[in-house]
Coordinates of C-alpha atoms and ligand atoms in Angstrom, one line a residue:
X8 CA 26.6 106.1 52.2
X9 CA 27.9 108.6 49.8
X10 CA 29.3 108.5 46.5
X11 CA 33.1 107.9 48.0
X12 CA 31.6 104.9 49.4
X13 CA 30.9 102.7 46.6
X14 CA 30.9 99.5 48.4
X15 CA 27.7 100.9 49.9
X16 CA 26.4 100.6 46.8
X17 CA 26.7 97.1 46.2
X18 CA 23.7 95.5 47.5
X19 CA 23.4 92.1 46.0
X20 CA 20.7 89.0 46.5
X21 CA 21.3 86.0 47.8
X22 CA 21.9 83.3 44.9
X23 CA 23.6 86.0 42.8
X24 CA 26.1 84.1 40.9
X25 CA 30.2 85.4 40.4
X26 CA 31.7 82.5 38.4
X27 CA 31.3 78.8 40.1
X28 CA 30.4 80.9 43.3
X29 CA 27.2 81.4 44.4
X30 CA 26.3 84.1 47.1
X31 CA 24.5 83.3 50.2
X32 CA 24.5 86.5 52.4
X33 CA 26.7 89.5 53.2
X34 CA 29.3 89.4 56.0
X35 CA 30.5 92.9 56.3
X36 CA 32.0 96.0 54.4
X37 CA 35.1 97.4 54.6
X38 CA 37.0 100.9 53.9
X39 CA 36.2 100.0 49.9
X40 CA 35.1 96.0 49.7
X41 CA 32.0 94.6 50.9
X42 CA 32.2 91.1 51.3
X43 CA 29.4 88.2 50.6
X44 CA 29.5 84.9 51.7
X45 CA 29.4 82.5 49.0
X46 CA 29.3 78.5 48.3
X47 CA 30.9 76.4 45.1
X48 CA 28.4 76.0 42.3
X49 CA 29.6 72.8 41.8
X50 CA 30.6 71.0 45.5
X51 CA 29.4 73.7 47.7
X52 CA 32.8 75.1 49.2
X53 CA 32.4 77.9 51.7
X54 CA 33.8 81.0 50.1
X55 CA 33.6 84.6 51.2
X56 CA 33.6 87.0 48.2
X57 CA 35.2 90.3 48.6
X58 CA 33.9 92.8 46.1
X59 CA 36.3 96.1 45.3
X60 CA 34.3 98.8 43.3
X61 CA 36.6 101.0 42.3
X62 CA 35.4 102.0 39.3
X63 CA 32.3 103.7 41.2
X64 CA 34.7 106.2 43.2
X65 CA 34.7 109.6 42.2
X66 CA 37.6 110.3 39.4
X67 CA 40.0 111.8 41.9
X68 CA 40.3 109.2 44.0
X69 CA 39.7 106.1 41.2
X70 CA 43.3 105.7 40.3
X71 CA 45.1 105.7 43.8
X72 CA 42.1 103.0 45.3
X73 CA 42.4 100.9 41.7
X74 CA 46.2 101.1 42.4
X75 CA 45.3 99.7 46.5
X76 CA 43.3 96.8 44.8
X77 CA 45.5 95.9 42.5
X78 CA 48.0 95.5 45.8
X79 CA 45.4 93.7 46.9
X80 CA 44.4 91.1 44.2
X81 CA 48.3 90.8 44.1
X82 CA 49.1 90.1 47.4
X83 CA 46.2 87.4 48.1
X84 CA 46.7 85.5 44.9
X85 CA 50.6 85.3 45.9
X86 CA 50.7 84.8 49.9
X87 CA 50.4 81.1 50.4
X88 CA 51.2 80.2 53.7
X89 CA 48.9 78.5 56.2
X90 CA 48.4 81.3 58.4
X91 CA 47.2 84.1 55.8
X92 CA 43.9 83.2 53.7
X93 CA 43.9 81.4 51.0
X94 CA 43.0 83.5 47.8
X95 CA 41.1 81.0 45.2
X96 CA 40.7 83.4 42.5
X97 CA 40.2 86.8 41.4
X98 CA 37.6 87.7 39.3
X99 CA 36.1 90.5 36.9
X100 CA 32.4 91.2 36.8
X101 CA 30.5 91.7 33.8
X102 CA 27.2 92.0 34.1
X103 CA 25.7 94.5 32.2
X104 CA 22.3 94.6 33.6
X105 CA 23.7 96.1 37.0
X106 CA 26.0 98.8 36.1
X107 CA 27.2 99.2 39.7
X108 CA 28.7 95.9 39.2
X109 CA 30.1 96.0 36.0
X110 CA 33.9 95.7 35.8
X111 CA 34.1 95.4 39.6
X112 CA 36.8 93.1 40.8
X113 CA 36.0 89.8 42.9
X114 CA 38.0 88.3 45.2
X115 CA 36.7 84.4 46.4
X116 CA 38.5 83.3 49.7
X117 CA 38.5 80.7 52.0
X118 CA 35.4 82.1 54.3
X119 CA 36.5 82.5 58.1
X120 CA 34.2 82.4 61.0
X121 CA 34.6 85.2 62.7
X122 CA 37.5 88.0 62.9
X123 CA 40.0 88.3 65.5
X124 CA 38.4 91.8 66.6
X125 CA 34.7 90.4 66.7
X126 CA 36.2 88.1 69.2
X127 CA 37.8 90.5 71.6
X128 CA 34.7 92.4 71.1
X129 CA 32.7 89.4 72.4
X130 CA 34.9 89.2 75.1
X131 CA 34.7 92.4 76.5
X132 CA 31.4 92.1 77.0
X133 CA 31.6 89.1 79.0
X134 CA 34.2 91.0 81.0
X135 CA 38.1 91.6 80.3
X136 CA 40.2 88.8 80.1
X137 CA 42.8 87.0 77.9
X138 CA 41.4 85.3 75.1
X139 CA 41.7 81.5 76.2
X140 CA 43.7 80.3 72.9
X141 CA 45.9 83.7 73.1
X142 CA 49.1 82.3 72.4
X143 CA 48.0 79.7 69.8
X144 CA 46.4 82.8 68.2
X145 CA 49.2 85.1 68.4
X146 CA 51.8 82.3 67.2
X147 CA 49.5 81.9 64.1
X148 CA 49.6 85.9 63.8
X149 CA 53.6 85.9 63.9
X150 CA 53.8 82.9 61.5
X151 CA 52.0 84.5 59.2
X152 CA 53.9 87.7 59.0
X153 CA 57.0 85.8 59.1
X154 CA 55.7 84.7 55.8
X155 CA 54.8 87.9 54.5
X156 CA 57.9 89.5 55.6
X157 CA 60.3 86.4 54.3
X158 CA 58.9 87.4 50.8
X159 CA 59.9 91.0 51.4
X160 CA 56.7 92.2 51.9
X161 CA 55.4 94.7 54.4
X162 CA 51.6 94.0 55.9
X163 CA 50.9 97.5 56.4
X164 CA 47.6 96.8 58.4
X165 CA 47.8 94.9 60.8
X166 CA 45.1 94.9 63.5
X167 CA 42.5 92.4 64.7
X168 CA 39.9 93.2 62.5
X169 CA 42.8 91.5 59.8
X170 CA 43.3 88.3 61.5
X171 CA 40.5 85.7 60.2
X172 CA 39.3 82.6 62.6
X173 CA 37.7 79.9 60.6
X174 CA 35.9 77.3 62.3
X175 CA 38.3 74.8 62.6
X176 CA 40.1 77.4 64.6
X177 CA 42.7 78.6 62.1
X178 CA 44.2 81.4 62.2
X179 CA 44.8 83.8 59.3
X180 CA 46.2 86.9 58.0
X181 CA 43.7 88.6 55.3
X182 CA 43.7 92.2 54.0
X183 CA 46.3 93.0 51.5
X184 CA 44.9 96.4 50.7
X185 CA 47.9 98.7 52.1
X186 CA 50.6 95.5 51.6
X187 CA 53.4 97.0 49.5
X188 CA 56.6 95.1 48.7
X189 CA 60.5 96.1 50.0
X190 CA 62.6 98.6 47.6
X191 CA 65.5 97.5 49.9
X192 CA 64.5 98.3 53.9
X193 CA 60.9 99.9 53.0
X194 CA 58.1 100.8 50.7
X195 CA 55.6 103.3 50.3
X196 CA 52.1 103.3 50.5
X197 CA 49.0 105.9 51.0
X198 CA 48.6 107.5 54.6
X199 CA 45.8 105.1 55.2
X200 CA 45.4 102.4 58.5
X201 CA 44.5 102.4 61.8
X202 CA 45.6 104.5 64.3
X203 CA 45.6 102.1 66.8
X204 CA 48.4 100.0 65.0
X205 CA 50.9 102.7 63.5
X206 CA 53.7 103.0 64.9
X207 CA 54.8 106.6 66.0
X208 CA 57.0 107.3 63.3
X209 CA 54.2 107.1 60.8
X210 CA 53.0 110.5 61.7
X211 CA 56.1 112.1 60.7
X212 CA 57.8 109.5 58.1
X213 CA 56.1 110.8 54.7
X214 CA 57.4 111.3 51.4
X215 CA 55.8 113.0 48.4
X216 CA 52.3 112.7 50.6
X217 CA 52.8 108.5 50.9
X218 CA 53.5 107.0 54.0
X219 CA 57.2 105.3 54.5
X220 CA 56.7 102.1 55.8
X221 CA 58.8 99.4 57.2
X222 CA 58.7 95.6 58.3
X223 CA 59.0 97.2 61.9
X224 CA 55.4 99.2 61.2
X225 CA 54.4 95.5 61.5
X226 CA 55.8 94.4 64.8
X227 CA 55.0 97.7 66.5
X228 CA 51.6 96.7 65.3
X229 CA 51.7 93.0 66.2
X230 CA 52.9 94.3 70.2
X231 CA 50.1 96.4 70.0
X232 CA 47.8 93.3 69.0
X233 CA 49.1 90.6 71.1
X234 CA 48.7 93.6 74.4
X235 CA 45.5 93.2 72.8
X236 CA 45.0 89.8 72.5
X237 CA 46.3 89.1 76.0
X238 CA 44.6 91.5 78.1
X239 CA 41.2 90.9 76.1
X240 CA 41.4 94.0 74.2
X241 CA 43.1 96.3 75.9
X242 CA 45.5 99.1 74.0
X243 CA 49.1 99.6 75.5
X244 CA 48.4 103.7 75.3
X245 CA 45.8 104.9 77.8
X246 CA 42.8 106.5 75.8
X247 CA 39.7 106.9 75.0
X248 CA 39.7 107.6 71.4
X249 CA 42.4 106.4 68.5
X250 CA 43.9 109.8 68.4
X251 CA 44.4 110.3 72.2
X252 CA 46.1 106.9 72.3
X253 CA 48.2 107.7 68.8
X254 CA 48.9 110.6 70.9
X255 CA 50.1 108.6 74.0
X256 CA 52.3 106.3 71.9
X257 CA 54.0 109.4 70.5
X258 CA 54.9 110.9 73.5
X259 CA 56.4 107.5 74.3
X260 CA 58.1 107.7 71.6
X261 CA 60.1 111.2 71.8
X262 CA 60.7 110.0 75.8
X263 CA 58.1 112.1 77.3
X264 CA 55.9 109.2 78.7
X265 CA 56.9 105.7 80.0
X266 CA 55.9 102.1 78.2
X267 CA 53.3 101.2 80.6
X268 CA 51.9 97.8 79.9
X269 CA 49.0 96.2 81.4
X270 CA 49.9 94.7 84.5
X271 CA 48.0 91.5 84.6
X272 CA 50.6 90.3 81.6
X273 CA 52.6 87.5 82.6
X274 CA 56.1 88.7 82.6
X275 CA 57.4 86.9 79.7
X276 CA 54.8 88.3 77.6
X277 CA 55.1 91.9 78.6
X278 CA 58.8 91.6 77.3
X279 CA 58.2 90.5 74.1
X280 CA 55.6 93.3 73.6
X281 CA 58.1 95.4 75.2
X282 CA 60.6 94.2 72.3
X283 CA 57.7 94.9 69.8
X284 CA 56.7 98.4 71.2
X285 CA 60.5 99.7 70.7
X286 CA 60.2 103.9 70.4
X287 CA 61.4 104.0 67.2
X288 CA 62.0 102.2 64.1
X289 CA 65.5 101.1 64.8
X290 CA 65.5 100.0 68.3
X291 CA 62.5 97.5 66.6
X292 CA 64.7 96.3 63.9
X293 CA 66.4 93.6 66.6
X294 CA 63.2 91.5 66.1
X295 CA 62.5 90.4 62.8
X296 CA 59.5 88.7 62.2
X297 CA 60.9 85.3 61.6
X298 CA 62.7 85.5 65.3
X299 CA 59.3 87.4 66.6
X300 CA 57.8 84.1 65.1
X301 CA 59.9 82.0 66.7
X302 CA 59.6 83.6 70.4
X303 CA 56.1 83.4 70.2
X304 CA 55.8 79.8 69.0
X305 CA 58.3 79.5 71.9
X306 CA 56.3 81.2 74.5
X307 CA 52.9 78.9 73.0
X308 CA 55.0 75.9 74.0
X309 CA 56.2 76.4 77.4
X310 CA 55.0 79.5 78.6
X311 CA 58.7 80.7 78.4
X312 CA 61.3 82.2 76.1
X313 CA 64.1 80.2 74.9
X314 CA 66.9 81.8 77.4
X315 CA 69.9 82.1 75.2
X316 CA 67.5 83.9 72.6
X317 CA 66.2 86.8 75.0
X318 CA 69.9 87.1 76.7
X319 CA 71.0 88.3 73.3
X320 CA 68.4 90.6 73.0
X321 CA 68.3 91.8 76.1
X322 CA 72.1 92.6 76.1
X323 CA 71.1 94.9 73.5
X324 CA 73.3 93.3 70.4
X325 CA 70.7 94.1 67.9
X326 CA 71.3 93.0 64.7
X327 CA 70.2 94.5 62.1
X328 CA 67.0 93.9 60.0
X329 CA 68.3 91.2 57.1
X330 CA 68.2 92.7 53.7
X331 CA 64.8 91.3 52.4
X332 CA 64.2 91.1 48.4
X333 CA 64.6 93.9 46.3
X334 CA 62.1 93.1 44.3
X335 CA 59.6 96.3 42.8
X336 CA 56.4 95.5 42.1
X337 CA 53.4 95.6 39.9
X338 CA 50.3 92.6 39.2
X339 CA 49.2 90.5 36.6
X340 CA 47.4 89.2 33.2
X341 CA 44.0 88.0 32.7
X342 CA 42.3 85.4 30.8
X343 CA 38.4 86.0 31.4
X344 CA 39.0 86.0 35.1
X345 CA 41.3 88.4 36.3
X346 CA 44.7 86.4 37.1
X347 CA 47.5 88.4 38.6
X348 CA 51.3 88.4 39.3
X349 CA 54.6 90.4 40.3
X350 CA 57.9 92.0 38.9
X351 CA 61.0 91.9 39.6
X352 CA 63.5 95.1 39.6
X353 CA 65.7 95.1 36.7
X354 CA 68.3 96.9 39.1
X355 CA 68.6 93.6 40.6
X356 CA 68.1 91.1 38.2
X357 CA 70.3 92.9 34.9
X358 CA 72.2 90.5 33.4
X359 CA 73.6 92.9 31.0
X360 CA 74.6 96.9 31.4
X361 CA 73.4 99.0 28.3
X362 CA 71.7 98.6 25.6
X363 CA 71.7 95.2 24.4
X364 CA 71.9 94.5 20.5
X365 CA 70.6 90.8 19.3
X366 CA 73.9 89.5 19.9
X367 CA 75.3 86.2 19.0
X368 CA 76.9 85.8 22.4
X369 CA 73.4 86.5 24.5
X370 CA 71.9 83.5 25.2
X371 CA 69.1 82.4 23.1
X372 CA 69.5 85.0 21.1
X373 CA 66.7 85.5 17.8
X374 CA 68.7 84.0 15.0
X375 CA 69.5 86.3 12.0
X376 CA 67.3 84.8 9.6
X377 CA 64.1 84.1 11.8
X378 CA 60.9 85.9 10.5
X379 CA 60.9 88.3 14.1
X380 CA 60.6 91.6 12.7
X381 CA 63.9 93.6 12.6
X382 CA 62.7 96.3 14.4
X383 CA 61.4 94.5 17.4
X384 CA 64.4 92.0 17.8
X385 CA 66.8 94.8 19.9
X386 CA 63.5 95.4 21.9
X387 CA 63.0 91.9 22.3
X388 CA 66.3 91.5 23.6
X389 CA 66.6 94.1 26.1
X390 CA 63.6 92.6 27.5
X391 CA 65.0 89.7 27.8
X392 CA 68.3 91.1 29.3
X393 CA 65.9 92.3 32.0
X394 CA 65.9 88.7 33.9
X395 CA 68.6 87.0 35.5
X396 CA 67.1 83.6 34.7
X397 CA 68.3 81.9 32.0
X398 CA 65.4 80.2 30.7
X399 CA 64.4 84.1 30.2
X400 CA 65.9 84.5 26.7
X401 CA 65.0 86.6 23.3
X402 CA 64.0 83.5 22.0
X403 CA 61.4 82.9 24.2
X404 CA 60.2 86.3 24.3
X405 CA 59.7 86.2 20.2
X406 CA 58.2 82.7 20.4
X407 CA 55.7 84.0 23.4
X408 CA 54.8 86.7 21.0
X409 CA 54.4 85.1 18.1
X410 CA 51.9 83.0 19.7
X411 CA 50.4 85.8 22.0
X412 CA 50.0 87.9 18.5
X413 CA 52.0 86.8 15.5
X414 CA 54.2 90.0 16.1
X415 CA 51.2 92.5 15.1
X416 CA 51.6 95.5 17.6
X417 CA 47.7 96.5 16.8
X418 CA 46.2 93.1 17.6
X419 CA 42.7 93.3 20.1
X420 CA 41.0 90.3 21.3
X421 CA 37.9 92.2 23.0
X422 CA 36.0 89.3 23.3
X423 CA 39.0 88.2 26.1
X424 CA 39.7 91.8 26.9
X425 CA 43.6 91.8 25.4
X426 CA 45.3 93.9 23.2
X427 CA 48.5 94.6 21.5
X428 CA 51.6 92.4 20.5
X429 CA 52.1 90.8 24.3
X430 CA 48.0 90.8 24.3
X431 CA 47.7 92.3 27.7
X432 CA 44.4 92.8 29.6
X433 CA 44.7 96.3 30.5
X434 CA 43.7 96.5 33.6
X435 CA 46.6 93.7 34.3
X436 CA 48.7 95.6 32.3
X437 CA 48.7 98.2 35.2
X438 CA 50.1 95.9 37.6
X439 CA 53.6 95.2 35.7
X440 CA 53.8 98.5 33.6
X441 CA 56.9 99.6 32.2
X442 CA 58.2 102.3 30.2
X443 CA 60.5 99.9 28.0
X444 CA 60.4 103.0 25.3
X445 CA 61.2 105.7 27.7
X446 CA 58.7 108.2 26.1
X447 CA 57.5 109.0 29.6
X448 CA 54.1 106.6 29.2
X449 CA 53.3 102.9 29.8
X450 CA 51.4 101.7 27.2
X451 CA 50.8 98.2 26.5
X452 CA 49.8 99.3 22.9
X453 CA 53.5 100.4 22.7
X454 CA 55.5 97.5 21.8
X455 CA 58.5 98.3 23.9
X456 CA 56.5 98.6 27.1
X457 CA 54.2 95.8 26.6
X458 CA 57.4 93.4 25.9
X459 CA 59.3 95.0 28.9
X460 CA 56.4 94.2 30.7
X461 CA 55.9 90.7 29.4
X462 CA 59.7 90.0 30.2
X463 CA 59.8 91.0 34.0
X464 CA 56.1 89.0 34.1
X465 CA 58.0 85.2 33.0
X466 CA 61.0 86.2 34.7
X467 CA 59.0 86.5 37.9
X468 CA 57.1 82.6 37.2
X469 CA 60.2 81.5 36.1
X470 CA 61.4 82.1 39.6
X471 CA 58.3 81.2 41.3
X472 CA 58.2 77.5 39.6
X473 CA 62.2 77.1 41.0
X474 CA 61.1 78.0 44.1
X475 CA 57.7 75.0 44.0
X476 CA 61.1 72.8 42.9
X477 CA 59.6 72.9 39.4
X478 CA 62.3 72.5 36.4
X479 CA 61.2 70.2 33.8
X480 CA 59.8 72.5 31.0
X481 CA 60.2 75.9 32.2
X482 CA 59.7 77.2 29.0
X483 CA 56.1 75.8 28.5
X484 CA 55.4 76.2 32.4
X485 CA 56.3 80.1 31.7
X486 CA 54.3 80.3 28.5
X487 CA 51.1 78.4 30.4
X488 CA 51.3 81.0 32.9
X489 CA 51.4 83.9 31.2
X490 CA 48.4 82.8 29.7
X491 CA 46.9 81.4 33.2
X492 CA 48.7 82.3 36.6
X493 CA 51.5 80.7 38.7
X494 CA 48.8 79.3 41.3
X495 CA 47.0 77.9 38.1
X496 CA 50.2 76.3 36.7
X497 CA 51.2 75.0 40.0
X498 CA 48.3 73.5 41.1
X499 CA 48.2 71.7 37.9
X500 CA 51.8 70.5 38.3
X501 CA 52.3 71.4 35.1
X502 CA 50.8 72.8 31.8
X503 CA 47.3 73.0 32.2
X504 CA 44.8 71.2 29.9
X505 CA 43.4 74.4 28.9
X506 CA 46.0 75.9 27.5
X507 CA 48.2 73.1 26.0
X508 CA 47.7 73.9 22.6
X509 CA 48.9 77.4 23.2
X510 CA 51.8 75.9 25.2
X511 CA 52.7 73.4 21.8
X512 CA 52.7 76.7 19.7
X513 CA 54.8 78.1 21.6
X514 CA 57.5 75.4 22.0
X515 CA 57.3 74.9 18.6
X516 CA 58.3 78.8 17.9
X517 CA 61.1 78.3 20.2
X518 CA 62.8 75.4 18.7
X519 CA 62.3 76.7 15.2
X520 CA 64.5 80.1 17.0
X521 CA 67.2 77.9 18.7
X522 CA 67.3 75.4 16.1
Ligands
ATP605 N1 37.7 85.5 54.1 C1 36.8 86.0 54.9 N2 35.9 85.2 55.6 C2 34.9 85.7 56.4 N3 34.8 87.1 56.6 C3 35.6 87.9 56.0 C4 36.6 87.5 55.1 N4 37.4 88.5 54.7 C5 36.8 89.6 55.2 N5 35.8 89.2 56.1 C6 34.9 90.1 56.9 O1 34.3 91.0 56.0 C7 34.2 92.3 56.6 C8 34.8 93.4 55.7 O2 36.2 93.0 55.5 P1 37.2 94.0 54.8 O3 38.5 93.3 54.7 O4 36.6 94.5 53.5 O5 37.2 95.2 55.7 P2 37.8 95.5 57.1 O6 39.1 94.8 57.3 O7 36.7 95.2 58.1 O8 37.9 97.1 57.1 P3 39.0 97.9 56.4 O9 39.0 97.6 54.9 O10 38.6 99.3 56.7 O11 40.4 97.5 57.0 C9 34.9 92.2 57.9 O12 33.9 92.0 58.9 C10 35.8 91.0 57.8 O13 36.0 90.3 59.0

């Protein structure tokens, strides 16, 4: 335990209380989380807490592990899919009486019963074999990563100690430290993960000291995982540590070694691994994880591929990787609890070149003789310019921050831990940063940056309540999440209770702007 562990340093008691949660042991810690499980205050729900300390870490390495658990937070709150675990909320800590918990961020899951990695472990001591539910376990795997990668996300880590098993035997995808989101066909992310799961071009594929990685990272790691899972934990690379077997897969890889799978794989099987263990990046990019998905669910069912699917594969028509979303990232905006969200990139989403002026012939424009400060109206609309929706207008922008902060660029709520004239948390702030007045800073005291910020923020919930087939109100259901979440606003089916008043403010700004 050193100081560059700081999850070592969270040792809490059973019955400590995080929100409505209530903890009643520790489960295990990770590279930086330890995690507790936990039961509902109010209706005892099992939970499993994940705590990230960041803010312990020595300075040099605080901002890049802040920036991993931001991913993270991110990434859990927004996957919802049956097969990755469901994320109920993320909190902040305050508790001043234990420092080494003060400010440390809380993530409350759905609590599983065991990992996938604890099983194989289990089973190798009982002697190798498959696990007995392999192929329900692997389609549950695929599905999930279908779902990650569908949203143009990358899992980045992969392995078995990520897949969760709850009790009812689910099966679900959990650790969204190193997930990173698609700038076109990849992302980047730190050189972290295990070295049992990266493929062979991660030793080589850097940029600027951050790892490139690609959807296929995640189905060279799932072949490595279901060789795994099917042989009761065997690695496809002979070896006895994770380098010598890192080593074996990237001799593979340059042509210097054969693929030599295990041989007790039924044949079927050993293909699809085959197809998941291509040498390099493209010769992977023939199996996305949607069709991955669907072999596998294929394979669960009858024990054998679909035939017209592997003939095309196998006549070696690969088609290439679909373009998945453009989308750039960054999370979220807080209300007590810590509440968190995405961008999108304004490369892809412009609906005007240039710099926009307050416009008649921009939609929603702020009317001449509103009382929006004539300074901020250009900014305002630029912002708004930013989205391709077009709820997303000046208009609402102005009548968001009138309500946020009547338009006062030094306003501070510490009490709620918000500041300036969008009223961001800062540490939420992070997540969606943007430089809207190109001094070389991100500031959410500046003005510009805050109301870039606040721009690509609705944009993104405007888009999320289309796809939930919301589109009554999108106005209100934009300004209730800004204040709350997207989860929070779609669960409600609508504005929640809580913030209705704010919502009516709001609406009322925006009528008085379009008249
Ligand atoms: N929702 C959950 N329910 C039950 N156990 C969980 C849950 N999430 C994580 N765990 C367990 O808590 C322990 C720590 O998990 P964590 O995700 O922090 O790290 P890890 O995945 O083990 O390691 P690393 O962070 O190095 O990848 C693991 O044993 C994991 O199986």
């Amino acid at each position: 335990m050193t100081d560059g562990d700081p999850a070592g340093r969270l040792d809490l008691p059973v019955g400590y209380r995080v929100g409505d949660w209530e903890l009643t042991g520790p489960i295990g810690r990770g590279s930086w989380g330890v995690v507790y499980a936990a039961r509902g205050t109010a209706d005892g729900t099992r939970a499993a807490v994940k705590f990230l300390p960041t803010h312990l870490l020595p300075p040099g390495q605080r901002e890049s592990m802040a920036q991993l658990v931001w991913r993270e937070v991110r990434f859990s709150l927004e996957a919802r899919h049956p097969n990755v675990v469901r994320t109920r909320e993320a909190l902040t800590v305050h508790d001043a009486d234990r420092p080494e918990l003060d400010g440390v961020t809380a993530l409350v899951m759905d609590r599983a019963e065991a990992s996938l990695q604890e099983r194989l472990t289990a089973r190798a001591r009982e002697g190798r074999a498959p696990l007995p539910d392999a192929a329900r376990v692997l389609a549950g795997v695929s599905a999930g990563l279908a779902h990650i990668h569908a949203r143009g996300w990358v899992h980045g880590d992969l392995k078995p100690g990520n897949v969760l098993l709850s009790c009812d035997g689910e099966v679900w995808l959990g650790d969204f430290g190193l997930t990173a989101e698609l700038d076109g066909t990849h992302a980047y992310v730190p050189p972290l993960g295990s070295l049992d799961h990266v493929p062979p071009e991660w030793w080589s594929d850097r940029e600027g000291g951050r790892s490139v990685v690609r959807p296929t990272a995640d189905i060279w790691a799932f072949g490595v995982l279901a060789h795994q899972v099917l042989t009761g934990g065997l690695h496809p690379f002979p070896g006895s540590t994770p380098r010598a077997r890192a080593l074996g897969a990237q001799a593979y890889a340059r042509g210097n070694a054969e693929l030599r799978l295990d041989g007790s794989l039924p044949q079927h099987w050993r293909e699809l691994i085959s197809d998941c263990l291509g040498p390099d990046h493209t010769s992977r990019a023939a199996l996305d994880a949607g069709r991955l998905a669907d072999r596998v669910r294929e394979l669960e069912r009858t024990g054998r591929p679909r035939p017209r699917l592997l003939g095309r594969l196998r006549t070696g028509r690969r088609r290439r990787l679909t373009a998945l979303a453009t989308a750039v990232t960054v999370p979220f905006v807080a209300v007590g609890t810590v509440v968190l969200l995405q961008s999108e990139d304004d490369r892809g989403t412009s609906r005007g070149g240039g710099a926009p002026s307050a416009s008649p012939s921009v939609s929603g424009a702020i009317p001449a003789d509103s009382d929006v400060p004539e300074k901020l109206r250009p900014v305002i609309t630029r912002a708004a310019l930013q989205c391709a929706e077009k709820e997303v207008t000046p208009a609402l922008l102005a009548a968001m921050l009138k309500a946020e902060s009547g338009f006062d660029a030094d306003a501070r709520r510490p009490a709620t831990d918000e500041y300036g004239i969008a009223m961001w948390t800062p540490s939420v702030f992070k997540g969606w940063a943007r430089d809207g007045d190109r001094d070389g800073r991100k500031s959410y005291m500046s003005p510009a940056d805050a109301i870039s910020a606040m721009s690509d923020f609705v944009c993104w919930l405007d888009r999320q309540y289309k796809k939930e087939g919301m589109r009554e109100n999108l106005p209100g259901l934009m300004a209730a999440g800004y204040r709350t979440s997207s989860r929070t606003v779609i669960e409600a089916g609508g504005v929640p209770a809580r913030v209705r008043s704010h919502v009516a403010r709001v609406e009322r700004y925006l009528d008085d702007y379009t008249g």
